[in-house]
Short mmCIF file of C-alpha atoms in Angstrom, two decimals:
data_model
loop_
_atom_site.label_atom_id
_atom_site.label_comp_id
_atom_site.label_asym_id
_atom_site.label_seq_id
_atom_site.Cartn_x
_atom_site.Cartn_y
_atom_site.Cartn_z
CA UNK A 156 0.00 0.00 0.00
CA UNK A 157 1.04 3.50 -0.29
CA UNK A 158 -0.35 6.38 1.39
CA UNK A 159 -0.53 10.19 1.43
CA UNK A 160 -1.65 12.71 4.33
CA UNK A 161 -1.75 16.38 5.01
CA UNK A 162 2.15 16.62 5.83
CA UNK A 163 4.68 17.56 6.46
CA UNK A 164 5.81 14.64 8.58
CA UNK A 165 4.93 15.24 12.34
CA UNK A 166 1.17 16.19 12.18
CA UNK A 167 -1.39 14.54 13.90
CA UNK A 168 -2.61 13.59 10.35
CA UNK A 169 0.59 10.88 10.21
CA UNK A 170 0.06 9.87 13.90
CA UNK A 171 -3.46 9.20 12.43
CA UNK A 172 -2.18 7.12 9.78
CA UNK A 173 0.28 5.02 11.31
CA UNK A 174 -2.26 3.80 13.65
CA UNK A 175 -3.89 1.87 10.19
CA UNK A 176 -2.32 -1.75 10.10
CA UNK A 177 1.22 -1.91 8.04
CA UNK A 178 1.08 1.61 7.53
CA UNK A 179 4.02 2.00 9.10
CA UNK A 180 6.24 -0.10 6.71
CA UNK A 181 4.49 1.35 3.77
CA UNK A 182 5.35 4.77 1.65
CA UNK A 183 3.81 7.54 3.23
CA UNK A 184 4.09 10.63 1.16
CA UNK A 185 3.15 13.78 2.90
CA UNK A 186 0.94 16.72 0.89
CA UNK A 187 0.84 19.52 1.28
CA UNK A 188 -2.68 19.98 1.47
CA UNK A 189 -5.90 17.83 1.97
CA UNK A 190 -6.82 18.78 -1.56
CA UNK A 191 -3.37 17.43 -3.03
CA UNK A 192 -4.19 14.34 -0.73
CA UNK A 193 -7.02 13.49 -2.18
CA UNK A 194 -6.22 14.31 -5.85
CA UNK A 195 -2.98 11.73 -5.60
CA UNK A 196 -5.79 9.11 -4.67
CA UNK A 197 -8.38 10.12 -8.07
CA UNK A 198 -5.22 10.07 -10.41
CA UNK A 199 -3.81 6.35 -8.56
CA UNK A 200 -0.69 7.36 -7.37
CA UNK A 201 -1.65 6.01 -4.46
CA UNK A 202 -4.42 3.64 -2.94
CA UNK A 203 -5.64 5.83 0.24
CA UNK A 204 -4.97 9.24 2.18
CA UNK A 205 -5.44 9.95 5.38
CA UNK A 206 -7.11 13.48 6.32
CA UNK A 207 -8.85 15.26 9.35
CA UNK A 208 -12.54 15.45 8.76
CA UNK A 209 -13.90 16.68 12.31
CA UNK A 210 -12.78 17.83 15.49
CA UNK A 211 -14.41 17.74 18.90
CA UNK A 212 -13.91 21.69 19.32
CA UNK A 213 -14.16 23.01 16.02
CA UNK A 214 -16.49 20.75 14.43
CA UNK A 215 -16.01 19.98 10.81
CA UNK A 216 -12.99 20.43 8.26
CA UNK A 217 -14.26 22.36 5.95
CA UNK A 218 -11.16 21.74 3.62
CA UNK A 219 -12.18 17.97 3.83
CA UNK A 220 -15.87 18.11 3.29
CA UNK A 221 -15.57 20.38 0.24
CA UNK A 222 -13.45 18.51 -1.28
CA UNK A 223 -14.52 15.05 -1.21
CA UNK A 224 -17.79 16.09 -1.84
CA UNK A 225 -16.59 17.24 -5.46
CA UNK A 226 -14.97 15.79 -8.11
CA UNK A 227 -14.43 12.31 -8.55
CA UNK A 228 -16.25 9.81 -6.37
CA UNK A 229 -14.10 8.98 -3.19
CA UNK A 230 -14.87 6.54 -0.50
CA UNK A 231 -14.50 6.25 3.16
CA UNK A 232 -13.21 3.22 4.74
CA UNK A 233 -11.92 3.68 8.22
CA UNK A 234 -12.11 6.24 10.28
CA UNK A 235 -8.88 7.69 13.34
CA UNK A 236 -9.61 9.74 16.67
CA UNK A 237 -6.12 10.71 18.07
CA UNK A 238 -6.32 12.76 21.22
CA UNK A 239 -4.95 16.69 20.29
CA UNK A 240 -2.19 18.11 22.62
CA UNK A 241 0.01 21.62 21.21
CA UNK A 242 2.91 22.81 22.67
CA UNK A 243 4.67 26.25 22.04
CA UNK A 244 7.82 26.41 20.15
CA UNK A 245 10.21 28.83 19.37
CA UNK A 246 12.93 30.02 16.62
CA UNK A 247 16.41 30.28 18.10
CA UNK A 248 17.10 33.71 20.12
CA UNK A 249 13.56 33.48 21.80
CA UNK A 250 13.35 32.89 25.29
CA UNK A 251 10.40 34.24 26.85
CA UNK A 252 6.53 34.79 26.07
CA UNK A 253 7.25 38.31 25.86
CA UNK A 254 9.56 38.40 23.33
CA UNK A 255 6.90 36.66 20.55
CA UNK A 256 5.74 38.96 17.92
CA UNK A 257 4.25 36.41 15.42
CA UNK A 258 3.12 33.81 15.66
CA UNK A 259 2.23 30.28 13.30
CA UNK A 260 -0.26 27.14 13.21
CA UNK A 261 -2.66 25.75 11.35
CA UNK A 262 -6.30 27.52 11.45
CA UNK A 263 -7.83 24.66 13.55
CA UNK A 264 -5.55 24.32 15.79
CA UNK A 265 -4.80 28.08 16.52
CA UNK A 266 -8.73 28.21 17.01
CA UNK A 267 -8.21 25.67 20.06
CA UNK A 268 -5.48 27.57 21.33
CA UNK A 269 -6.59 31.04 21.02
CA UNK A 270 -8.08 31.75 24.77
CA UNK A 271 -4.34 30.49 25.86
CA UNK A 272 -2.67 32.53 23.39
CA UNK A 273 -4.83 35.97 24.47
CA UNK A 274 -4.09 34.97 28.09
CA UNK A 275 -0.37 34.61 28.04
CA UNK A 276 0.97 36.47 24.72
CA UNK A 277 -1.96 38.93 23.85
CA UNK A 278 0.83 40.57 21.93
CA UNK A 279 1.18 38.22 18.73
CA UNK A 280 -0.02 38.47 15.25
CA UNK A 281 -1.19 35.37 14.09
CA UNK A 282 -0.32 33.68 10.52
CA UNK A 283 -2.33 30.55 9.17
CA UNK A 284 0.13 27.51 8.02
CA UNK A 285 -0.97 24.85 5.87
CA UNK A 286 -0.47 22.31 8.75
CA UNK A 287 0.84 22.68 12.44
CA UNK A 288 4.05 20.91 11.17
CA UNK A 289 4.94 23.32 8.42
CA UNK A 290 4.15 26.31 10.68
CA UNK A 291 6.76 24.75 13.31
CA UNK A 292 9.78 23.75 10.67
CA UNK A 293 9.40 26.90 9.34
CA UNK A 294 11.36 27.81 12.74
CA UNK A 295 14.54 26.22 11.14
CA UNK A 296 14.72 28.45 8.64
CA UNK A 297 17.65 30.60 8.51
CA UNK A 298 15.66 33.78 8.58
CA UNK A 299 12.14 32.37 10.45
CA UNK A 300 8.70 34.28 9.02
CA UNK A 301 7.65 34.01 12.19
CA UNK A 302 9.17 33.25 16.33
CA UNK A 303 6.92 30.85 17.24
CA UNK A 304 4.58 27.99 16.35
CA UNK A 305 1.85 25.60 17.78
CA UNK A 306 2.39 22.27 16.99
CA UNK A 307 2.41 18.85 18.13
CA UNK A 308 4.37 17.47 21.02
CA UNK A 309 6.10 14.77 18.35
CA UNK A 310 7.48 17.36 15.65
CA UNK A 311 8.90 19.64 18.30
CA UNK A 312 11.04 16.86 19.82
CA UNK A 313 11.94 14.90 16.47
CA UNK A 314 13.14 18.30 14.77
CA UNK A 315 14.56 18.88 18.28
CA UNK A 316 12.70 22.31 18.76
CA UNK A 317 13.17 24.53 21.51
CA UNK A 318 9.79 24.76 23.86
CA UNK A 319 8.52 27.48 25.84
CA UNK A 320 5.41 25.86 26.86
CA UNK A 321 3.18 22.62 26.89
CA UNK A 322 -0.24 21.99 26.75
CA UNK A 323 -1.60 25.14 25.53
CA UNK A 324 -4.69 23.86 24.42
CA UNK A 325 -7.93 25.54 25.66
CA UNK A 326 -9.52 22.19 25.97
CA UNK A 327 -8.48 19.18 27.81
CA UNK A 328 -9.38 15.83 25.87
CA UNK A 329 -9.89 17.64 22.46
CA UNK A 330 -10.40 15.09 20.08
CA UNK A 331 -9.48 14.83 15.93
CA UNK A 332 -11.16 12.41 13.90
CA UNK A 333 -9.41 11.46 10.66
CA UNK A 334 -10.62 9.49 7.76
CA UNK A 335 -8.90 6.83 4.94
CA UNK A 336 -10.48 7.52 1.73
CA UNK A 337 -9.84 5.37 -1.12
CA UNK A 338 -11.29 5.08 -4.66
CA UNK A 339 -14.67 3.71 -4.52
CA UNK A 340 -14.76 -0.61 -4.14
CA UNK A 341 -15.19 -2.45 -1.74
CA UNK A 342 -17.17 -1.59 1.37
CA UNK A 343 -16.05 -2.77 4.62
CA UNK A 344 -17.79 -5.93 6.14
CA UNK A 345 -20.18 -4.80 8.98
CA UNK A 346 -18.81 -5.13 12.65
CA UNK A 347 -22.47 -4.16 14.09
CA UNK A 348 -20.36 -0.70 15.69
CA UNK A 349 -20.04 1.08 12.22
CA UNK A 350 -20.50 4.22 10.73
CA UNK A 351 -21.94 5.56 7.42
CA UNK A 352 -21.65 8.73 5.65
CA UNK A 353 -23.17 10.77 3.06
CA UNK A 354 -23.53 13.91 1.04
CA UNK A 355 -26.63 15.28 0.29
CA UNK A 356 -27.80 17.88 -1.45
CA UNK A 357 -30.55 20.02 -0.75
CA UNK A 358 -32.99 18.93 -3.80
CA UNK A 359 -35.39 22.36 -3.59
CA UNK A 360 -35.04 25.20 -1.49
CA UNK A 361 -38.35 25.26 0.13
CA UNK A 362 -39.78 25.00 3.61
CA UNK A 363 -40.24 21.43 5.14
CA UNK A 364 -37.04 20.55 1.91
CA UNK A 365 -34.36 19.84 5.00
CA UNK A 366 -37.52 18.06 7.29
CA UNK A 367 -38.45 15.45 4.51
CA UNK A 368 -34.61 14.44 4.38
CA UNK A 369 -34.27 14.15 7.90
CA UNK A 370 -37.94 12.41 8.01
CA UNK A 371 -36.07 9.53 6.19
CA UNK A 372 -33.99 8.79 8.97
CA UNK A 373 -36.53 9.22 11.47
CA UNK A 374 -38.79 7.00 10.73
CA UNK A 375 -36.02 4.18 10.37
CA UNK A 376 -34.91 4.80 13.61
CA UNK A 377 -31.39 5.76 11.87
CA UNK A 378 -29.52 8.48 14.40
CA UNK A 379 -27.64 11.06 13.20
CA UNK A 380 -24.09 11.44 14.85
CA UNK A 381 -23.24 15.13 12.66
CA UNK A 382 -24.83 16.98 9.81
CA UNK A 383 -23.25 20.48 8.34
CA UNK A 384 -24.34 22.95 5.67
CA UNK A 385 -21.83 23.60 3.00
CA UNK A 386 -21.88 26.04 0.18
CA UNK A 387 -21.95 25.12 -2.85
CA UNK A 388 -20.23 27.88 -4.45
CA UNK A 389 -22.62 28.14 -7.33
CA UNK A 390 -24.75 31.20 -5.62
CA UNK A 391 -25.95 32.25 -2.41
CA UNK A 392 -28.60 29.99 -0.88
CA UNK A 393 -27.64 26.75 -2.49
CA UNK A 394 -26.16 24.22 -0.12
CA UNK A 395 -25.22 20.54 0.31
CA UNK A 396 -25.34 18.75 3.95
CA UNK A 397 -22.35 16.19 5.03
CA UNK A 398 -24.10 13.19 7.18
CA UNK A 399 -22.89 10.96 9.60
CA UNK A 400 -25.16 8.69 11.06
CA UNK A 401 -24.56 5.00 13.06
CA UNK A 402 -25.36 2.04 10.69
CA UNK A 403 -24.29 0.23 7.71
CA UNK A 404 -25.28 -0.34 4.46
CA UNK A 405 -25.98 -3.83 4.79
CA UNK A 406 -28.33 -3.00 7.48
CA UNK A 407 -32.16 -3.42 6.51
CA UNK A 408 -33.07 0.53 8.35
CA UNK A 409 -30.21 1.91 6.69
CA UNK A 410 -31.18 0.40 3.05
CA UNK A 411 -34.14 1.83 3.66
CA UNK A 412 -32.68 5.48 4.65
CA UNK A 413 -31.07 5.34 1.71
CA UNK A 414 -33.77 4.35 -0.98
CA UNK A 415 -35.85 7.38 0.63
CA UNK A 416 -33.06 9.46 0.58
CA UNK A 417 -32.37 8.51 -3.28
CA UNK A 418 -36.11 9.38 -4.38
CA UNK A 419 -35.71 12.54 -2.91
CA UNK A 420 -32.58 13.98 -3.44
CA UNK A 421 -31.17 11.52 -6.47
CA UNK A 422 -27.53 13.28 -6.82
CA UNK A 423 -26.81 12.22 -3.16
CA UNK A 424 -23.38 11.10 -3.17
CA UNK A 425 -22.71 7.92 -0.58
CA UNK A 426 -19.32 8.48 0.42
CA UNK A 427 -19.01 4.51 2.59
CA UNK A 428 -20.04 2.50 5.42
CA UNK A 429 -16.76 1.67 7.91
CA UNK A 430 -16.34 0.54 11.45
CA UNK A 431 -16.64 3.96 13.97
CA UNK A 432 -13.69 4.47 15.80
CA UNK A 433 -15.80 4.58 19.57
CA UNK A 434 -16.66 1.28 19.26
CA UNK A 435 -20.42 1.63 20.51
CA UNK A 436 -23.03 -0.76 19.21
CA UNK A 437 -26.00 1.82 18.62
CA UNK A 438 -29.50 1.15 20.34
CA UNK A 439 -32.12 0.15 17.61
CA UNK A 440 -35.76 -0.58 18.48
CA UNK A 441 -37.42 -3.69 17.81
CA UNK A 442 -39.51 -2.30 15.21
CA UNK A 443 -36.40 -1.13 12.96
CA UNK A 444 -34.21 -4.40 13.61
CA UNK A 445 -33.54 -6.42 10.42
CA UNK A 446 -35.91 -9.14 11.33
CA UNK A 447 -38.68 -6.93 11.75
CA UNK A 448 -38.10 -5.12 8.13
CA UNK A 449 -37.89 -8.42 6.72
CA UNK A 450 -41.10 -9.80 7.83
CA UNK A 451 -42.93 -6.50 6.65
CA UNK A 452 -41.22 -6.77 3.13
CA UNK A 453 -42.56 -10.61 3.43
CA UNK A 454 -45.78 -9.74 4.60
CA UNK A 455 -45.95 -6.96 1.35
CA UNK A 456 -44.25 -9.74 -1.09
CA UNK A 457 -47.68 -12.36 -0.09
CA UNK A 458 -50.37 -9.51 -0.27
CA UNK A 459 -48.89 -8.67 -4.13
CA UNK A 460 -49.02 -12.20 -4.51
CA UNK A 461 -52.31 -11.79 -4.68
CA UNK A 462 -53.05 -9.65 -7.04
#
């Protein structure tokens, strides 16, 4: 297998990745953005890429959902939560808070950082990196763009940076979730703790439009773990939704979801069913169990018989 993920080495994005199975003895080739990452999987030069998708503080990666949910079909088959920790390096020459004039890190993560950062160095100007590692080796530079940089705890000691601070995060236990996207095959056998998701477009822009899609996963007693509005950058007032919601495909309710979904909004793009990283078997009533959709569709099947 070979791999790609928002790089440069060092982000949480590889720490993501080399939690897959013999990803760590494969090629991992770091990009530079989640867009390149998932255009090296639609051309083939490699099977999968790892990117962030969602994160517990800053909800979803916008970057991500635009861009698998254009262009080329991708699919989802495994999903990564790695616990988020920054710490504060510095260029050479720094050696106090006070002395930090600019500052680097990705958006997302400067986001979770920012009531630490107005707290202890209310001074800095902030400039958005492509990644938390890029904003932190930019400190090697000979002339730095910048003194400091938020980054992860594993890029500041393997490019042996200097650190002022640790654990600048506003939130304790802030969560990323990544995702391995491959071009669409196979879907992932069901493991009965698995996750599906989808975009959907909103067919007509009309009261009750976003209530008859949700209706459809209502009524099969299909829960919804995130949904976000996206722009669709073809006007104002036009939007798709991303959807996560517990279930598989091979599940009767979920089937189900999906034909209603399908009738209503045909250009809905099914982007997988994979095992969800938390591991919790979701709670489905007796009504909406596969048995019970299989005797109505029986019970339907002898009445046409009739006919």
């Amino acid at each position: 297998m070979s791999y790609a993920y928002l790089g440069p080495a060092g982000t949480f994005t590889e720490s993501a990745l080399l939690q897959v199975p013999g990803a760590a003895d494969a090629q991992r080739i770091p990009a530079s953005s989640v867009n390149v990452a998932l255009s090296m999987v639609r051309e083939g030069s490699v099977e999968a890429a790892m990117v962030p998708i969602e994160n517990s503080v800053e909800g979803g990666v916008s970057a991500t959902l635009d861009a698998i949910a254009q262009g080329e079909a991708l699919q989802i088959v495994a999903e990564i939560l790695v616990p988020i920790s920054f710490v504060l390096a510095v260029r050479p020459g720094i050696d106090s808070l006070e002395q930090i004039k600019r500052i680097s890190t990705h958006g997302h993560a400067w986001a979770q950082c920012r009531l630490w950062a107005e707290a202890n160095i209310p001074q800095v100007a902030f400039t958005p990196a492509s990644s938390t590692a890029a904003g932190a080796l930019a400190l090697e530079e000979a002339e730095p763009p910048h003194d400091a940089a938020i980054c992860s705890p594993l890029v500041a000691q393997e490019r042996g940076l200097k650190v002022l601070a640790r654990g600048v995060e506003d939130n304790q236990g802030a969560v990323t979730r990544f995702i391995l996207v491959t071009r669409p095959g196979k879907i992932p056998a069901p493991t009965k703790v698995d996750k599906s998701t989808l975009i959907l477009p909103l067919p007509e822009d009309r009261p009750g439009a976003l209530m008859e899609i949700l209706e459809q996963f209502t009524a099969r007693g299909v829960n919804l773990s995130r949904i976000e509005s996206r722009p669709t950058g073809q006007g104002l007032g036009q939007y798709f939704f991303s959807v996560d919601f517990e279930g598989h495909v091979a599940d009767e309710r979920v089937a189900a979801a999906l034909s209603g979904l399908h009738r209503l909004s045909p250009e809905l793009r099914f982007l997988g069913s994979y095992p969800a990283a938390e591991g919790v078997e979701p709670f489905v009533d007796a009504h909406n169990s596969d048995a019970a959709f299989s005797e109505a569709r029986d019970w339907v099947k002898s009445l046409r018989e009739r006919l």
